[in-house]
Structures are given as C-alpha cells and as structure tokens.
Amino acid sequence: MITINNKSIEYKENKILFDYIKEDAEFSKQKFLISGVDNILYDLKLTPIKDNNIIWLYDFSSERGRDAYWHSTSHILAMAMKVWFKKNHGGDEKVKLAIGPSIENGFYYDFDLGGTAFKEENLSEIESIMKDLIEENIPFVKSVLTREEILEKYKKSNEKFKIEIIEQYKDEKEFAIYSNYSKKYEMEFFDMCRGPHIPSTGYVKAFKLLSLAGAYWRGDENKDMLARIYGISFPDKQMVKDYVEKIEEAKKRDHRVLGKKLEIFSIFEETGSGLVYWHPHGGMLRDIIERFWKDEHLKRGYDLVVTPHIARAELWKTSGHYDFYKENMYIFKIDEEEYVLKPMNCPGHVMIYKTKIHSYRDLPVKYAELGTVYRYERSGALHGLLRVRGFTQDDGHVFCTPSQLPEEVEKVFDFAVFMIEKFGYKKYSVELSMRDPKNPAKYAGTAEEWDVAQKVLKDILIKKNISFVEMPGEAVFYGPKIDIKLQDALGREWQGPTVQFDFNLPRRFNVTYIGDDNKEHFVYMVHRALLGSIERFIGGLIENYAGKFPLWLSPVQVAILSVTDETVDYSKEICTILKENNIRVTEDYRNEKIGYKIREAENNQTPYMLILGKKEKDEKILSIRKKGEGDIGHLSAEEFLKLFKDSLNN
RNA sequence: GCUGGUGUGGCUCAGUGGUAGAGCAGCGCUUUCGUAAAGCGCGGGUCGGCGGUUCAAAUCCGCCCACCAGCUCCA
C-alpha cells in the first residue's frame, strides 16, 4: 500500500504517479503541480514510488504548489527574455541570467541587460512571447550535470552570475538544470535550478508582468545593477484580474493620496523633501495621539522630559554617534564650533539622568519624550510619511539595574503591543535584530556583551510565546533590538515599535547607580519607541483605516449642515453645545443643497452629520446621519450627546 | 545613492514642433432647496527649474530638482 494525500492506495510495481492520479476519481479532477515524499519536493514525473511510501500532491491552493507555479513562470519569463534578445539584438548573449525566485506574491527574475535599452513598454512584447511559450506547452525537463559539465555550458554562454553561484557551492559535485525547448522560436533554454517545477508551461493559465525595476546583484550596492521584472501568475484568468484589482484598491488607501484629500499633511518640493507640514486635520490627529500617549506613559511611571534640537558636536562624539552615525547627521557650525541637529534623543536623556546620583532604590528611572529628530536619508528611500528626514520619535529610555532588565523589557514590549492594538493595527511581525558577527567594526561593545544582551531580548520573546525571526546584521551600532514591523496598504513592512538594548552609552557617558553594596555600577539602559515615529505611525494609520478613522481619532467628528439660511441660527446654537462637550465640529452654512453638503461630508469621512432644517428648528431636535449608513433618525441634543459618548467608548 | 518611469491651473488628467485644454474646486449671479453633485457666467497655468537646438519648444537635446516603483539603507 502507498498513501497519497492521506488516501491508501494499492501499490503496484512500475506504475508511475500519473497513473495513480488518473485512476482516482478525486485526484484526476485536480490540477496537481508537484509532489512531496519524506519532506522532499519532486517534479510529478520524477516522484519516486515505492511500497509503503507516503506521498503528498500539491496544487495551486497550497503554498508549496504556488511556489513551484510562480517559480516555473519565472523560468518562462527568462526564456522569453532570451527569445526577445535573439529577435531584437541578433543573439541572446547580451542578456545574462541572475536569479528568478518565487516570492510572497508572484515571482521575479533578475537580468543583466548588457547596457541594452529595455523599457517598461517592452514588457508587453515579453508577455506575448511568454504566451507563445505557454501555448506550445513545453515540458520542463530535468537533468543532472557534473560540476565540469555545467561550468563548461555556462562558460560557453558567459553566464557570469550562474558561474559565480556555482563557485559559491564549492563542495557540490552535481548541479541540476531544467530545460525547455521551443520549436516555434527554435530556442533551447536551460536554467540551473533545484526545482521542482510544474510539468509543462501549459499549466500556467494566466499571468501578468507587473513592473520593471532595478536591483543590485546579491543585494549589494557595490555590485552590478540588474533589471528585475516582477510578475504574477494564476491557474485562472479571473484570478489575475482580481489580483490587479486588489492592488488598485489598495492604492486608493495610499496615505499620500488620502493625506492630501483629507488635508492631513503636505511635503513641498520647495521647502525640502522628507520634511512634513501638518495641516489642521493632521495637527489634530497628532494632538489626539500625543495626549493619549502622554497619559498612558504617566500611568506607567514615566517622567516626561524635553531636550533641545541641537547640541554641540562634543555630545555626539561622547555618545559615539559622531563616529558610527555621521553619514545620517546634519552637522553645521556656529561661531567656528560644530553643532549637530539631533538624530536621536538618547544622549539628551542621559544628560538629565546624570544630573544626580541615583540609588538602586530609585531605579528604574523612565524618561519619555516626543522628541523630534532629523536624519539624512538617501533620496530614493523617502516615502510620504513613512520615510522622512524630520520626524518625532515617541522615545523613551529606561535606566535600570541588571536584575530589573528582563522585567522592564517585558513591560515595554507589553506597552508597545497595547499601543498598536489600541490604534487598530491587526497585522505585525516581530524581529530580533542582532549583530553581524562578520563585521565587528560596525558595532560598539564586545562580542561577549552582545551575546548577553541578545539573550535577554530573545528570552523575553520566547517567554511571551511571540513568533519572531532572528535577523543577524540588522542591529544598530549600540545594541541588539526587538523590532515590530507594521504593514502599509500594499503589505510593505515598516519598522514601528522598537525595544533596544544599550550597553554602549552607559559606559561612554559613565551612567551609573549606587548598588546595595554601596558601590557604583553601570546602569542598564533600554531605548524604546512604541509607535516608532508619529509620522510613520500616522501614515500607517491612514492606510489601515483607509482614512475612515474611528470616532475618537477623527479630526472632525461632527459636521453641522444647515438646510437653508433660516436654520443657521439654530445650527450655531447646536454647534456651541457640541463644542462645550469637547466634540470636534465643522459647520457648513453655505448656500448649497443639502445633498451636496452631505456628499462632501461623506467624502471627508466625517463620522456624524447633523442635518438641521425647519422641522428640527421648530421641534428643537437633530436629524442624525451616520457616515456610511445614512439617516439614523431624530434625537434631542441631549440624546445625541449620549449616543456620541457611547460610540466614543466602543 | 542606484535602475526604470513621471512632472501641464488648487485637484484629477488630455494635449508629441505652429498663438495652452477639460472636469472638479474657486469667484459672481440666479436658486432657499430635506439625506451622496442645482443652473448660467467669470477668473486662473512663463506646461518642475536652468540651459541648448529651431524661424518657432509643453512637445526635441543636456544638466539639475521633486515624485513614483524597486534595490540599498532605516523610525
């Protein structure tokens, strides 16, 4: 007996997997792509079948099936590129293949185009070649070559990236390739690849090339810049349409679009890129968030501090930033003396801590500051509110004893999760950023110190049962950190909350406390930001809520709309009552039809509209309209206040 | 910073060598209106900036700036 997808089937010698699939009424209906035996994945036709085997078949609905599907489509793309170069540049030698993996959504392939002009508009020509290759239903044929054979093959075509990959696998003696032959284009294509692949190109029913972009070879900016083509494929045409539509919908939630429409912020070319101007609605949003933030910090034993925006370079030399962070700092001179526009708040907090002697009994000391910092970011990295050059960190530093450290880190982590959940973020991922052991010069502190610090952070994540990814080489120069990444509308991740350990500053600044042994000890220091930065956090909020903020965050909560001139006086009376109750109100008394005013308020995402006409004025009532729901009837002013307060708390 | 793309009135966009266009918004007049766009009229742009080619440039070329996608880098 063998088992296929949990179904027991009688084993017969010399019978191949396709036969088993064909003979099973259920399996034959499904479009299987690859198989797995003992957790190794195979091409369907190369699946080893032995008695007592447990075999799994994967179709597009499984992650493994999708990976193979997309990866195979990337081979078709690469083959099409070769065909295109043969047609347009008299040979395919100019295009060099790098790598072409599947990714979370689709696939890409990186090419070196040998200086040939290739533009986005050429993608449609590539697509039509791909269609031909798919129509031909060309099989993916696997063969195994020796090291010498494959090197010879690749040297002949001077595929330098493939040769580099082979040379990287020094101990590997055999390499697999997958070949496809097109009669129509008289093209033999092969690509070194572990596989597995789908049986033939015809399995790809629908695909789309999405974009052309640059990417460094091996992600290293000192290496060649390659052309990367992104694409997606599906077993159904409708799925491609749905996918493209989904992306279009997500783009409508872009905070740069909504930020303009909802009058939240501007960034001006003439005043400098990456520098944000907050309009009244954005200013209100910030104020709501910042007040909440301060209240929650005071509840948890933090003291609020404020530090200057500039400081003498001396401070940054002591902190180490002048050496380790210089390329990100704005440095300038006043009276021949160097000053730095602060890129971080920590040295300032250390200065405050150091103004007196601290007993172990006083620890932990926790300082918090909404500290605005400036960092030079490379122009290509800037992105609306999510990546700017001037931003306000919701910063805080915990000074504690070594024994308090685990508890304090845990408290900070819980606090961060409290905040992001309060603001409605559902999706986030956690990373443990560690040092790169190969590059010790990049970091302050010794390897031993790093190991200890990394362990403290890791233990807490394990204790809290948080799933996280270890990221070697991702740490900042002064210590390891736990990062929480938040997603934007298109699923791109941005670092938000962060908890960072620091053994660097206490030593550099000699930051100490007096222990119960009456001796001086270095304090342990934790940097943390719960939102990350106000700018990035609000950018994410706009996208997550698609501009439809919950009542408590809405810059404008109620729009008062008068039906005619006759009801303006009554409208003003109501407005006064609402404002006395700390409700954020706009008034619209223009000479416009009520439908027009409603439409505008709806488009501005105003949660409540009060329509005040003759009837309301005469009967001293309000006609209430809720955003997205429409007319919800009449209430007295008192009743509306109660309704409003109730919905604030939900 | 790198690769590719884009830049036209407040906003969204059309216009590829021959005297700058539309819709929305704004302003004026009419309309005083009941739950997602009333009608008519008017004003507004040295076409991102600088330089060049040309009898003539939004349009072609060069440099710069900004933005978009991706890479790199990070809150």
XYZ file of C-alpha atoms (C1' of nucleotides) in Angstrom:
725
model
C 0.000 0.000 0.000
C 1.015 3.584 -0.572
C -0.612 6.702 0.776
C -1.404 9.682 -1.429
C -2.776 12.761 0.317
C -3.969 10.595 3.224
C -5.680 8.105 0.959
C -4.496 4.484 0.995
C -3.989 3.056 -2.467
C -2.771 -0.342 -3.529
C 0.870 -0.360 -4.657
C 1.838 -1.854 -7.993
C 5.327 -2.085 -9.330
C 6.317 0.008 -12.367
C 3.260 2.147 -12.002
C 4.026 5.851 -12.174
C 2.458 8.634 -10.206
C 0.411 9.882 -13.171
C -1.359 6.508 -13.342
C -2.364 6.673 -9.696
C -3.702 10.177 -10.221
C -5.586 9.212 -13.373
C -7.225 6.211 -11.753
C -8.503 8.097 -8.772
C -11.780 9.892 -9.444
C -10.983 12.628 -6.972
C -7.323 13.203 -7.831
C -7.888 13.223 -11.568
C -10.092 16.281 -11.229
C -7.372 18.290 -9.555
C -4.519 20.062 -11.271
C -1.551 18.867 -9.226
C 1.746 20.630 -9.789
C 4.399 18.927 -7.679
C 4.736 16.186 -5.110
C 6.462 15.574 -1.804
C 7.891 12.435 -0.255
C 9.617 12.473 3.132
C 9.513 16.247 3.069
C 11.453 16.425 -0.185
C 9.653 18.009 -3.121
C 9.661 16.417 -6.561
C 8.510 17.018 -10.096
C 5.396 14.917 -10.579
C 7.010 12.680 -13.186
C 10.176 12.211 -11.116
C 8.416 11.243 -7.922
C 9.886 8.013 -6.565
C 7.143 5.477 -5.906
C 7.981 2.625 -3.562
C 5.779 0.443 -1.481
C 4.723 1.995 1.816
C 5.594 5.499 0.591
C 3.635 8.450 1.884
C 3.168 10.818 -0.998
C 1.751 14.293 -0.990
C 0.434 16.068 -4.046
C 0.332 19.846 -4.140
C -1.790 22.091 -6.292
C -2.046 25.874 -6.508
C -4.061 26.072 -3.314
C -1.001 25.074 -1.270
C 1.955 27.302 -0.590
C 4.355 24.693 -1.983
C 2.310 24.349 -5.143
C 2.122 28.105 -5.603
C 5.872 28.474 -5.116
C 6.585 25.950 -7.854
C 3.969 27.536 -10.108
C 5.427 31.012 -9.734
C 8.998 29.825 -9.905
C 8.230 27.970 -13.135
C 6.619 31.109 -14.550
C 9.851 32.958 -13.804
C 11.696 30.413 -15.979
C 9.222 31.109 -18.779
C 9.927 34.811 -18.334
C 13.681 34.211 -18.562
C 13.240 32.111 -21.669
C 11.089 34.819 -23.231
C 13.805 37.380 -22.496
C 16.316 35.198 -24.311
C 13.942 34.929 -27.270
C 13.359 38.700 -27.261
C 17.093 39.412 -27.339
C 17.595 36.905 -30.107
C 14.895 38.663 -32.137
C 15.875 42.252 -31.369
C 19.601 42.116 -30.779
C 20.677 39.331 -33.106
C 21.511 36.920 -30.292
C 20.779 36.164 -26.696
C 24.343 36.591 -25.351
C 23.733 40.151 -24.249
C 21.203 39.150 -21.624
C 22.672 37.406 -18.582
C 20.539 35.471 -16.156
C 20.895 36.109 -12.460
C 18.185 34.610 -10.270
C 14.434 34.167 -10.550
C 12.695 33.003 -7.403
C 9.073 32.908 -6.357
C 8.142 35.483 -3.741
C 5.219 36.067 -1.430
C 3.066 37.291 -4.282
C 4.344 36.017 -7.585
C 7.889 35.956 -8.834
C 10.688 37.991 -10.315
C 13.698 37.402 -12.486
C 16.882 39.485 -12.416
C 18.717 40.107 -15.680
C 21.856 41.885 -16.716
C 20.848 43.529 -19.977
C 24.379 44.350 -21.066
C 23.607 48.028 -21.478
C 20.769 47.327 -23.889
C 17.818 49.697 -23.700
C 14.907 47.826 -22.236
C 11.850 49.741 -21.178
C 8.640 49.065 -19.398
C 6.801 49.238 -22.708
C 8.830 46.221 -23.885
C 7.195 44.121 -21.185
C 4.137 43.577 -23.375
C 6.389 42.109 -26.096
C 7.867 39.761 -23.494
C 4.359 38.850 -22.384
C 3.350 37.898 -25.897
C 6.426 35.684 -26.274
C 5.567 34.087 -22.925
C 2.048 33.434 -24.216
C 3.517 31.618 -27.203
C 5.763 29.522 -24.974
C 2.809 28.631 -22.797
C 0.665 27.769 -25.813
C 3.398 25.400 -27.009
C 3.017 23.589 -23.692
C 6.733 22.909 -23.402
C 7.742 20.351 -20.761
C 10.219 21.189 -18.006
C 12.944 18.583 -18.369
C 15.317 17.986 -15.503
C 18.839 16.710 -15.952
C 21.790 16.440 -13.616
C 25.203 17.647 -14.736
C 28.612 17.358 -13.174
C 30.363 20.452 -11.965
C 32.608 20.421 -15.028
C 29.748 19.964 -17.458
C 27.683 22.805 -16.113
C 30.656 25.147 -15.855
C 31.533 24.444 -19.453
C 27.952 25.077 -20.531
C 27.797 28.368 -18.706
C 31.277 29.490 -19.694
C 30.318 28.998 -23.323
C 27.489 31.471 -22.942
C 29.474 33.585 -20.461
C 26.724 33.492 -17.838
C 28.841 35.147 -15.160
C 26.229 35.180 -12.410
C 25.487 31.483 -12.774
C 29.215 30.747 -12.706
C 29.508 32.808 -9.532
C 26.698 30.807 -7.925
C 28.335 27.513 -8.870
C 31.645 28.666 -7.453
C 29.916 29.545 -4.226
C 28.868 25.895 -3.775
C 32.424 24.608 -3.505
C 31.594 21.122 -2.272
C 28.703 20.445 -4.623
C 29.632 17.922 -7.311
C 26.392 17.804 -9.259
C 24.012 20.511 -10.382
C 20.507 20.152 -11.709
C 19.270 22.072 -14.701
C 15.803 22.396 -16.166
C 15.480 22.722 -19.924
C 12.719 23.845 -22.213
C 12.803 23.624 -25.988
C 10.623 25.813 -28.168
C 10.045 24.694 -31.729
C 8.413 27.932 -32.681
C 11.392 30.021 -31.632
C 13.997 27.312 -32.212
C 15.311 28.000 -28.759
C 16.841 25.665 -26.240
C 16.605 27.262 -22.817
C 18.046 25.915 -19.607
C 18.461 27.249 -16.114
C 20.353 25.831 -13.187
C 17.733 25.087 -10.613
C 16.924 22.763 -7.741
C 13.275 22.599 -8.769
C 10.782 21.210 -8.531
C 8.859 22.548 -11.485
C 5.393 22.145 -12.880
C 5.178 19.514 -15.629
C 4.936 21.920 -18.567
C 4.493 25.572 -19.472
C 0.848 24.996 -20.398
C -0.035 24.662 -16.733
C 0.283 28.442 -16.492
C -3.160 29.648 -17.472
C -2.864 33.368 -16.804
C -0.056 35.718 -15.897
C 0.937 39.356 -15.910
C 4.263 41.137 -15.794
C 3.815 43.845 -13.204
C 6.885 46.034 -13.195
C 10.430 46.639 -14.242
C 12.828 47.868 -11.575
C 16.459 47.884 -10.642
C 18.019 45.532 -8.124
C 21.614 45.009 -7.087
C 23.213 41.649 -7.708
C 23.110 39.842 -4.374
C 21.523 42.919 -2.816
C 24.902 44.620 -2.667
C 25.081 48.208 -3.828
C 28.738 47.771 -4.790
C 27.821 45.073 -7.261
C 26.111 45.236 -10.660
C 22.723 46.860 -11.025
C 20.401 44.373 -12.648
C 16.988 44.751 -14.241
C 14.316 42.987 -12.230
C 10.986 42.068 -13.760
C 8.172 41.274 -11.352
C 5.185 39.196 -12.344
C 2.334 37.080 -11.092
C 0.558 34.029 -12.496
C -2.573 32.054 -11.699
C -4.400 28.964 -12.921
C -7.385 31.150 -13.838
C -7.698 34.389 -15.809
C -10.178 35.860 -13.372
C -7.637 35.468 -10.562
C -5.204 37.765 -12.372
C -7.947 40.341 -12.798
C -8.884 40.050 -9.140
C -5.270 40.408 -8.091
C -4.701 43.527 -10.195
C -7.964 44.967 -8.894
C -6.915 44.276 -5.325
C -3.709 46.216 -5.855
C -5.658 49.088 -7.416
C -7.975 49.134 -4.402
C -5.011 49.139 -2.029
C -3.510 52.085 -3.881
C -6.619 54.098 -3.070
C -5.714 53.708 0.600
C -2.283 55.236 -0.007
C -1.673 57.741 2.795
C -0.091 60.168 0.332
C -3.324 60.293 -1.648
C -5.616 60.357 1.378
C -3.331 62.699 3.288
C -3.865 65.277 0.580
C -7.567 64.629 0.138
C -8.280 64.703 3.871
C -5.998 67.709 4.392
C -3.690 65.941 6.812
C -0.213 66.890 5.581
C 1.934 68.272 2.784
C 5.542 67.869 1.759
C 6.778 70.649 -0.532
C 9.459 70.390 -3.169
C 10.468 73.979 -2.495
C 10.892 73.520 1.273
C 12.833 70.285 1.175
C 11.918 66.667 0.685
C 11.195 64.453 3.632
C 10.014 67.389 5.740
C 6.369 67.335 6.748
C 3.897 70.201 7.071
C 0.924 69.159 9.155
C -2.359 70.768 8.141
C -5.068 71.394 10.750
C -6.560 67.897 10.438
C -3.123 66.317 10.743
C -2.261 68.614 13.617
C -5.421 67.486 15.381
C -4.638 63.823 14.743
C -1.193 64.291 16.207
C -2.572 66.054 19.234
C -5.085 63.274 19.927
C -2.407 60.624 19.672
C 0.164 62.573 21.655
C -2.230 63.317 24.531
C -3.213 59.686 24.745
C 0.439 58.699 24.603
C 1.413 61.047 27.424
C -1.437 59.893 29.653
C -0.519 56.254 29.191
C 3.131 56.962 29.968
C 2.324 58.848 33.143
C 0.163 55.914 34.240
C 3.154 53.611 33.849
C 5.670 55.590 35.830
C 7.427 57.510 33.088
C 8.533 61.108 33.562
C 8.175 63.459 30.621
C 11.304 65.316 29.551
C 12.162 67.711 26.735
C 15.590 68.108 25.142
C 16.972 70.620 22.588
C 17.062 70.048 18.847
C 20.722 70.891 18.514
C 23.749 70.145 20.662
C 27.476 70.658 20.419
C 29.295 68.011 18.430
C 31.066 67.135 21.674
C 27.933 65.380 22.940
C 27.745 63.230 19.819
C 31.424 62.412 19.993
C 30.930 61.148 23.523
C 27.857 59.143 22.529
C 29.601 57.581 19.562
C 27.125 58.894 17.010
C 29.761 61.169 15.533
C 31.754 58.089 14.561
C 29.087 55.497 13.937
C 26.207 57.570 12.628
C 27.858 60.515 10.934
C 26.521 59.956 7.434
C 22.976 60.334 8.729
C 23.594 63.510 10.742
C 23.161 67.148 9.824
C 26.275 68.892 11.116
C 26.806 72.653 10.973
C 28.908 75.377 12.514
C 28.066 78.212 14.870
C 30.958 80.567 15.642
C 33.518 78.062 14.450
C 32.054 75.419 16.700
C 30.415 72.286 15.342
C 26.823 71.536 16.249
C 24.618 68.598 15.393
C 20.901 68.563 14.673
C 19.844 65.697 16.874
C 19.306 62.367 15.125
C 18.397 60.650 18.404
C 17.151 61.625 21.827
C 19.157 59.237 23.970
C 22.222 61.385 24.779
C 19.927 64.162 25.980
C 18.125 61.813 28.335
C 21.440 60.542 29.623
C 22.481 64.116 30.404
C 19.367 64.558 32.514
C 19.861 61.254 34.305
C 23.417 62.177 35.157
C 22.494 65.398 36.978
C 22.240 63.482 40.213
C 23.391 60.345 41.937
C 20.884 57.511 41.667
C 20.380 54.803 44.252
C 19.356 51.309 43.203
C 16.235 52.046 45.250
C 15.225 54.765 42.739
C 15.515 52.544 39.707
C 14.050 52.068 37.247
C 14.089 55.669 36.074
C 11.990 56.107 32.962
C 12.118 59.187 30.774
C 9.820 59.755 27.825
C 9.849 62.429 25.174
C 8.077 63.108 21.928
C 11.439 64.046 20.509
C 11.756 65.450 17.020
C 14.883 64.248 15.275
C 16.445 64.815 11.876
C 18.307 62.269 9.866
C 19.724 62.418 6.390
C 18.042 59.710 4.369
C 19.049 58.913 0.817
C 16.665 60.494 -1.645
C 15.439 57.207 -3.062
C 14.432 55.959 0.369
C 11.961 58.743 1.110
C 8.315 57.746 1.070
C 5.476 60.041 2.110
C 5.122 59.976 5.887
C 6.600 56.502 6.144
C 10.169 57.553 5.488
C 11.073 61.187 6.105
C 14.056 63.279 7.153
C 12.472 65.034 10.110
C 10.284 63.048 12.459
C 9.084 62.816 16.012
C 10.004 59.670 17.838
C 7.825 58.642 20.720
C 11.026 57.996 22.526
C 11.736 56.705 25.974
C 14.643 55.395 27.992
C 14.561 53.048 30.911
C 17.529 53.144 33.288
C 17.557 50.049 35.474
C 19.665 47.516 37.331
C 20.691 44.275 35.623
C 18.206 42.300 37.693
C 15.373 44.598 36.679
C 16.200 44.339 32.997
C 14.090 41.333 31.954
C 11.005 42.668 33.700
C 11.461 46.148 32.263
C 11.949 44.866 28.728
C 8.820 42.783 29.111
C 6.820 45.771 30.343
C 7.978 47.801 27.389
C 7.030 45.032 24.993
C 3.553 44.750 26.523
C 3.169 48.523 26.378
C 4.073 48.524 22.678
C 1.520 45.824 21.903
C -1.093 47.725 23.930
C -0.474 50.806 21.795
C -0.557 49.188 18.372
C -3.699 47.257 19.236
C -5.339 50.379 20.638
C -4.819 52.007 17.256
C -6.353 49.103 15.408
C -3.269 47.547 13.858
C -4.013 43.882 13.343
C -1.007 42.668 11.396
C 2.523 42.989 12.639
C 5.611 40.866 12.714
C 8.421 40.704 15.236
C 12.138 40.604 14.508
C 15.118 40.171 16.768
C 17.887 42.292 15.235
C 21.323 41.024 16.122
C 24.887 41.930 15.313
C 26.670 40.695 12.232
C 29.474 38.578 13.690
C 31.453 39.028 10.463
C 31.580 42.784 10.766
C 32.612 43.660 14.344
C 33.956 47.097 13.394
C 30.404 48.238 12.745
C 29.453 47.919 16.408
C 30.312 49.423 19.739
C 30.967 46.933 22.525
C 32.462 43.450 22.722
C 31.124 40.212 21.316
C 30.519 38.872 24.831
C 28.439 41.875 25.779
C 26.379 41.477 22.648
C 25.717 37.832 23.347
C 24.395 38.612 26.810
C 22.169 41.427 25.577
C 20.819 39.379 22.702
C 19.931 36.583 25.059
C 17.918 38.859 27.352
C 15.801 40.044 24.443
C 15.388 36.595 22.976
C 14.380 35.041 26.287
C 11.584 37.525 26.678
C 10.165 36.786 23.244
C 10.338 33.087 23.968
C 8.755 33.553 27.390
C 5.923 35.546 25.850
C 5.488 32.944 23.156
C 5.843 35.522 20.388
C 6.822 34.190 16.998
C 9.812 36.121 15.728
C 12.590 35.979 13.169
C 16.240 36.370 14.084
C 17.920 38.957 11.883
C 21.702 38.795 12.124
C 23.367 42.003 10.950
C 20.228 44.089 11.445
C 21.159 45.607 14.794
C 22.081 49.272 15.260
C 25.615 50.047 16.308
C 24.925 50.373 20.029
C 22.934 47.233 20.752
C 20.541 44.485 19.693
C 16.827 45.199 19.443
C 13.358 43.799 19.108
C 11.574 45.401 16.170
C 7.900 45.306 15.408
C 7.074 45.807 11.742
C 3.772 47.291 10.690
C 2.293 46.907 7.220
C 1.110 49.548 4.788
C -1.792 49.196 2.358
C 0.291 47.221 -0.131
C 1.646 44.894 2.541
C 5.080 46.518 2.655
C 6.608 46.356 6.110
C 7.872 49.376 8.014
C 9.613 49.338 11.311
C 7.437 50.783 14.022
C 7.780 49.909 17.686
C 11.260 49.015 18.812
C 12.904 47.928 22.054
C 16.650 48.329 22.040
C 19.254 47.286 24.498
C 22.232 49.579 25.007
C 25.432 48.806 26.863
C 27.275 51.447 24.898
C 26.009 54.765 26.219
C 26.216 53.917 29.931
C 29.934 53.295 29.510
C 30.606 56.226 27.235
C 28.803 58.657 29.494
C 29.623 56.799 32.685
C 25.966 56.411 33.594
C 25.770 54.696 36.960
C 23.765 53.948 40.077
C 24.805 53.102 43.623
C 24.054 49.482 44.455
C 23.169 47.928 47.783
C 26.882 47.211 48.145
C 27.439 50.985 48.250
C 29.439 50.740 45.057
C 28.981 52.396 41.676
C 27.630 50.204 38.882
C 26.874 50.868 35.260
C 23.199 51.290 34.720
C 21.412 49.126 32.148
C 19.692 51.148 29.529
C 16.735 50.330 27.278
C 15.726 52.582 24.404
C 12.206 52.183 23.195
C 9.697 53.678 20.844
C 6.166 52.351 20.991
C 4.727 53.892 17.859
C 8.101 54.257 16.171
C 7.608 57.766 14.944
C 4.480 59.867 14.890
C 4.921 60.437 11.158
C 5.254 56.807 10.195
C 2.593 55.727 12.647
C 0.019 58.161 11.291
C 0.941 57.233 7.719
C 0.196 53.634 8.618
C -2.975 54.578 10.458
C -4.338 56.391 7.410
C -3.745 53.315 5.256
C -5.065 50.845 7.784
C -8.271 52.784 8.295
C -8.403 53.870 4.630
C -8.929 57.399 6.004
C -12.056 56.270 7.878
C -10.794 56.943 11.375
C -12.697 55.692 14.379
C -14.660 58.379 16.177
C -12.078 59.047 18.877
C -9.364 59.701 16.267
C -11.397 61.621 13.699
C -10.051 65.147 13.329
C -13.628 66.192 12.622
C -16.283 64.209 14.424
C -19.492 66.010 13.545
C -20.488 68.145 10.551
C -23.371 70.526 11.127
C -25.251 71.064 7.872
C -27.951 73.689 7.658
C -30.681 73.059 5.123
C -31.420 76.754 4.466
C -30.368 80.194 5.696
C -33.304 80.112 8.072
C -31.710 77.414 10.210
C -28.219 78.890 10.546
C -29.003 80.429 13.933
C -30.285 77.126 15.279
C -27.249 75.357 13.800
C -24.928 77.747 15.625
C -26.737 77.064 18.892
C -26.227 73.344 18.436
C -22.608 73.877 17.469
C -21.962 75.732 20.725
C -23.450 72.870 22.733
C -21.280 70.291 20.961
C -18.135 72.330 21.372
C -18.841 72.738 25.073
C -18.810 68.950 25.192
C -15.377 68.780 23.522
C -16.717 67.473 20.272
C -14.793 68.414 17.152
C -17.225 70.115 14.811
C -17.320 71.723 11.372
C -20.113 73.971 10.224
C -21.425 74.158 6.677
C -23.851 77.019 6.211
C -23.135 77.616 2.534
C -25.847 78.332 0.032
C -25.796 74.783 -1.305
C -28.317 71.979 -1.474
C -28.308 69.623 1.474
C -27.369 66.665 -0.748
C -24.246 68.500 -1.831
C -23.178 69.202 1.746
C -23.826 65.594 2.743
C -21.780 64.316 -0.142
C -18.860 66.490 0.835
C -19.037 65.428 4.492
C -19.215 61.768 3.446
C -16.181 62.180 1.198
C -14.320 63.815 4.056
C -15.085 60.752 6.201
C -16.937 62.749 8.832
C -18.449 60.200 11.245
C -21.658 62.123 12.093
C -23.683 64.697 10.182
C -26.427 66.759 11.712
C -28.972 67.934 9.142
C -30.747 70.933 10.557
C -33.803 72.247 8.717
C -37.099 73.868 9.578
C -38.519 70.749 11.232
C -35.510 70.366 13.547
C -35.535 74.038 14.427
C -39.264 74.055 15.224
C -39.173 70.876 17.280
C -35.736 71.504 18.873
C -34.331 68.214 17.614
C -31.466 66.986 15.422
C -31.598 64.835 12.307
C -28.637 62.465 12.609
C -26.772 60.925 9.733
C -24.006 58.431 10.236
C -21.175 58.097 7.733
C -21.647 55.097 5.503
C -25.043 54.265 6.984
C -27.202 57.267 6.136
C -30.110 58.754 8.043
C -30.494 57.221 11.501
C -33.416 59.357 12.656
C -34.086 62.185 15.045
C -32.737 62.820 18.543
C -32.686 65.674 21.003
C -29.325 67.328 21.642
C -29.000 65.503 24.987
C -29.798 62.164 23.393
C -27.230 62.768 20.674
C -24.567 63.642 23.245
C -25.249 60.352 24.958
C -25.153 58.418 21.689
C -21.908 60.166 20.799
C -20.269 59.386 24.106
C -21.378 55.773 23.940
C -19.923 55.289 20.492
C -16.684 57.016 21.565
C -16.113 54.238 24.060
C -16.633 51.446 21.577
C 22.599 56.941 -3.889
C 21.394 53.232 -7.987
C 17.877 51.244 -12.267
C 13.395 52.459 -14.836
C 9.299 55.834 -15.097
C 6.665 60.529 -14.213
C 6.286 66.113 -13.630
C 0.679 70.716 -17.724
C -4.194 75.808 -13.383
C -5.869 74.241 -6.056
C -7.121 68.674 -7.525
C -7.568 64.657 -11.449
C -5.913 64.427 -16.261
C -5.922 65.393 -22.148
C -2.566 67.746 -25.433
C 4.477 64.958 -29.198
C 7.329 71.209 -33.158
C 2.995 76.200 -35.231
C -0.501 81.627 -30.655
C -2.162 76.389 -23.790
C -7.449 72.448 -22.948
C -11.447 69.531 -19.996
C -13.885 68.033 -15.483
C -13.967 69.114 -10.366
C -12.739 73.062 -6.960
C -12.848 78.770 -6.621
C -15.464 83.513 -7.598
C -20.240 86.153 -9.342
C -25.432 85.887 -10.379
C -29.958 83.008 -10.145
C -31.854 79.414 -6.755
C -33.514 78.787 -0.145
C -33.579 73.725 -1.567
C -34.744 67.656 3.232
C -30.281 62.905 3.441
C -24.082 61.400 -1.741
C -23.049 66.558 -7.138
C -28.909 72.778 -8.904
C -28.329 76.273 -13.445
C -25.733 80.140 -16.054
C -21.427 83.124 -16.307
C -16.251 84.528 -14.971
C -11.249 84.367 -13.412
C -6.893 81.253 -13.001
C -1.162 77.954 -15.892
C 6.096 81.986 -18.356
C 3.478 73.401 -19.076
C 9.072 71.255 -12.238
C 13.893 74.580 -12.864
C 18.077 76.201 -15.841
C 20.500 75.956 -20.463
C 20.615 74.369 -25.700
C 18.659 73.083 -30.886
C 14.998 75.625 -34.144
C 12.005 80.964 -37.828
C 9.029 78.527 -33.914
C 9.577 74.089 -27.915
C 4.691 71.756 -23.033
C 6.476 68.725 -27.254
C 13.493 67.542 -29.394
C 18.565 67.506 -26.566
C 21.673 68.330 -21.901
C 22.107 69.290 -16.687
C 19.513 69.884 -12.086
C 15.153 69.307 -8.641
C 10.983 66.578 -6.972
C 7.824 62.463 -7.058
C 6.504 57.002 -8.267
C 8.095 51.530 -8.415
C 12.033 48.514 -6.984
C 17.088 47.830 -4.850
C 20.187 49.607 -0.937
C 19.578 51.920 3.863
C 16.286 52.863 8.291
C 11.625 55.112 12.913
